[in-house]
Backbone as a ProteinNet text record, in pm:
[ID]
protein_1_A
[PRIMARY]
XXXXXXXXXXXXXXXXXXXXXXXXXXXXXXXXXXXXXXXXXXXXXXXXXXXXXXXXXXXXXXXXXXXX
[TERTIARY]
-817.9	-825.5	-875.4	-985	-1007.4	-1064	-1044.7	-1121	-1092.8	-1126.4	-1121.1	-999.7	-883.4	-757	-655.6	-650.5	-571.6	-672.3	-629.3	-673.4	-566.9	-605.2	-509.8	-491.3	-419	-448.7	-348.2	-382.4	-273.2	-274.4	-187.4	-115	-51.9	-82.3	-32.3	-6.9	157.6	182.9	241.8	160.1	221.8	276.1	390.6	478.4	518.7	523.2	537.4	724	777.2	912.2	961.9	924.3	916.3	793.5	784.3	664.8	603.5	701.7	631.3	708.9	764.3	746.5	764.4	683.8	601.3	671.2	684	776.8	610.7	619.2	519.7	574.5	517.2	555.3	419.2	452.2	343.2	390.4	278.6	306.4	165.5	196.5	134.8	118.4	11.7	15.5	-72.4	-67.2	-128.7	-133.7	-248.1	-266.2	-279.3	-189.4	-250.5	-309.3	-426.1	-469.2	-450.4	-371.5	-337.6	-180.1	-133.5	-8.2	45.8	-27.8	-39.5	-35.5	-128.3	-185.8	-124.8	12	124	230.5	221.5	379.5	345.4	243.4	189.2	183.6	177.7	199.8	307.9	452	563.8	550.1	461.6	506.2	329.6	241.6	111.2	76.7	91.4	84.3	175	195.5	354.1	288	351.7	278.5	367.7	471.6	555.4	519.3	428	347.5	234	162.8	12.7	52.4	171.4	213	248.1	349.8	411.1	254.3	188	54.6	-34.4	-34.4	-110.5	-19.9	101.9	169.3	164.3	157.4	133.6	12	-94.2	-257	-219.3	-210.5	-222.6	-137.4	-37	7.4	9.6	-59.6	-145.2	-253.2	-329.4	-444.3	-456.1	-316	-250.3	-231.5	-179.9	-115.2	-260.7	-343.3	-488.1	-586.6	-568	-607.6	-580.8	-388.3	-341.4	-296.7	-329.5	-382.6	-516.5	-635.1	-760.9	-781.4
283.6	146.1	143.1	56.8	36.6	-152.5	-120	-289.1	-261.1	-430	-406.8	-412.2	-436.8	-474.1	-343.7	-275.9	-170.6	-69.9	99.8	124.2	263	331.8	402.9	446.5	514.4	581.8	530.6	528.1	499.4	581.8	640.9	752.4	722.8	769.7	719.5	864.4	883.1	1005	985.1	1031.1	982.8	1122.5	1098.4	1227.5	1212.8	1258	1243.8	1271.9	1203.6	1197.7	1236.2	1141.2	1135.2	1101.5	1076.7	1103.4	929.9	822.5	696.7	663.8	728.2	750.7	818.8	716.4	806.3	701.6	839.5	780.4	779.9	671.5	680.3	679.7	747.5	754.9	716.8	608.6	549.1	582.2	597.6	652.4	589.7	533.2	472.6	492	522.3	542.9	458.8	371.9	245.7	267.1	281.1	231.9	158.8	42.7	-92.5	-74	-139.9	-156	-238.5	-378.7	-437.6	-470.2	-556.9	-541.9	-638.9	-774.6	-916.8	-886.2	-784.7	-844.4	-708.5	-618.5	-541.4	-618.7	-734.2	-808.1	-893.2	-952.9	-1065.6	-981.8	-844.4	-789.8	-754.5	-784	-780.7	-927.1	-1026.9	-1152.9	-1186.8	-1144.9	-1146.6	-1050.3	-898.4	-780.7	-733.3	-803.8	-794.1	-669.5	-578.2	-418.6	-347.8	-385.7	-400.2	-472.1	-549.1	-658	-561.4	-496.7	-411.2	-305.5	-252.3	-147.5	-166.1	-318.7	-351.5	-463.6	-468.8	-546.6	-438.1	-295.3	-242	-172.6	-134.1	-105.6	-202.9	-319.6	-448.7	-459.7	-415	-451.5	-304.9	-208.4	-81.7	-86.3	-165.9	-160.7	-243.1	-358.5	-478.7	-412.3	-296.9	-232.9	-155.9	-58.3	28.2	-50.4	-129.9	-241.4	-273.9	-309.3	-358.5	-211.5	-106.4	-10.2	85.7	12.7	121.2	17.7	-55.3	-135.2	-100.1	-118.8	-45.4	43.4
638.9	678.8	822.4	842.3	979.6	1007.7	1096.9	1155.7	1305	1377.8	1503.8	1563.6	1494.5	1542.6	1506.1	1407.6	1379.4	1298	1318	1213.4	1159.4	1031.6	996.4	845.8	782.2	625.6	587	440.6	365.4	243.7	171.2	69.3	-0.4	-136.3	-292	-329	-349.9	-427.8	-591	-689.7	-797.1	-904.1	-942.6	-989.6	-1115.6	-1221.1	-1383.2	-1349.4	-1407	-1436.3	-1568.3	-1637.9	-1795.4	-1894.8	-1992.8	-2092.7	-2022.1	-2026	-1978	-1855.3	-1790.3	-1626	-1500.4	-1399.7	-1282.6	-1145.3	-1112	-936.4	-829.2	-758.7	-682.9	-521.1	-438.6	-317.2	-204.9	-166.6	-53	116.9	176.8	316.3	387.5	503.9	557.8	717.2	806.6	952.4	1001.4	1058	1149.8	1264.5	1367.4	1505.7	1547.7	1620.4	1660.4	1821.7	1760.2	1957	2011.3	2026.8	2096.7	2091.1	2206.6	2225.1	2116.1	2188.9	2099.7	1965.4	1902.4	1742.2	1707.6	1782.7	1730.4	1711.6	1781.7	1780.5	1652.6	1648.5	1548.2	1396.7	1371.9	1285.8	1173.1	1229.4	1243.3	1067.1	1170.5	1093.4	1019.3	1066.6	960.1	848.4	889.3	800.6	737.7	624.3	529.4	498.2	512.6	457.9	310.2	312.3	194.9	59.4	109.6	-38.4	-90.4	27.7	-8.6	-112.1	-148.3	-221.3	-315.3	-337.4	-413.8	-500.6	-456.6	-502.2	-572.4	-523.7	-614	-730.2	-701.5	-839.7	-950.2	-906.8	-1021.6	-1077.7	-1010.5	-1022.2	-1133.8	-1081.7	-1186.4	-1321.8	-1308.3	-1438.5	-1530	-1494.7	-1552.9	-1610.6	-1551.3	-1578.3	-1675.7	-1691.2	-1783.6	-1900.9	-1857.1	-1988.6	-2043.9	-2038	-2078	-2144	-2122.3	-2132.5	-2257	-2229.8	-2322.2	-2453.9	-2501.7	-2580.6	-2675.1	-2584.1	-2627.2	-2708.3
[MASK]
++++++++++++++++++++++++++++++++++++++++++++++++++++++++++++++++++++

């Protein structure tokens, strides 16, 4: 992830548990470059939704797939 305000990686670990499930482990490192748009982050960059948004997108996806 980059832009002009922060930049930084983000990590998807996904682990077979059982035959239909998988533990996923997300890890995330952000640099903010400013002081302002570090504090404003707190309350603009819900970063907890971005993870919980793609486990939903993927298993909406699965679900459509594994149908097929």
């Amino acid at each position: 992830m980059k832009n002009k305000f922060f930049e930084g990686t983000w990590d998807g670990c996904f682990k077979k548990i059982a035959e239909e499930e998988t533990e996923i482990i997300f890890s995330e490192e952000i640099e903010i470059f400013n002081l302002g748009i570090y504090l404003l982050s707190f309350f603009i960059l819900n970063l907890k939704k971005i993870p919980k948004q793609y486990v939903s997108d993927l298993v909406s996806y699965l679900g459509k797939t594994k149908g097929d």
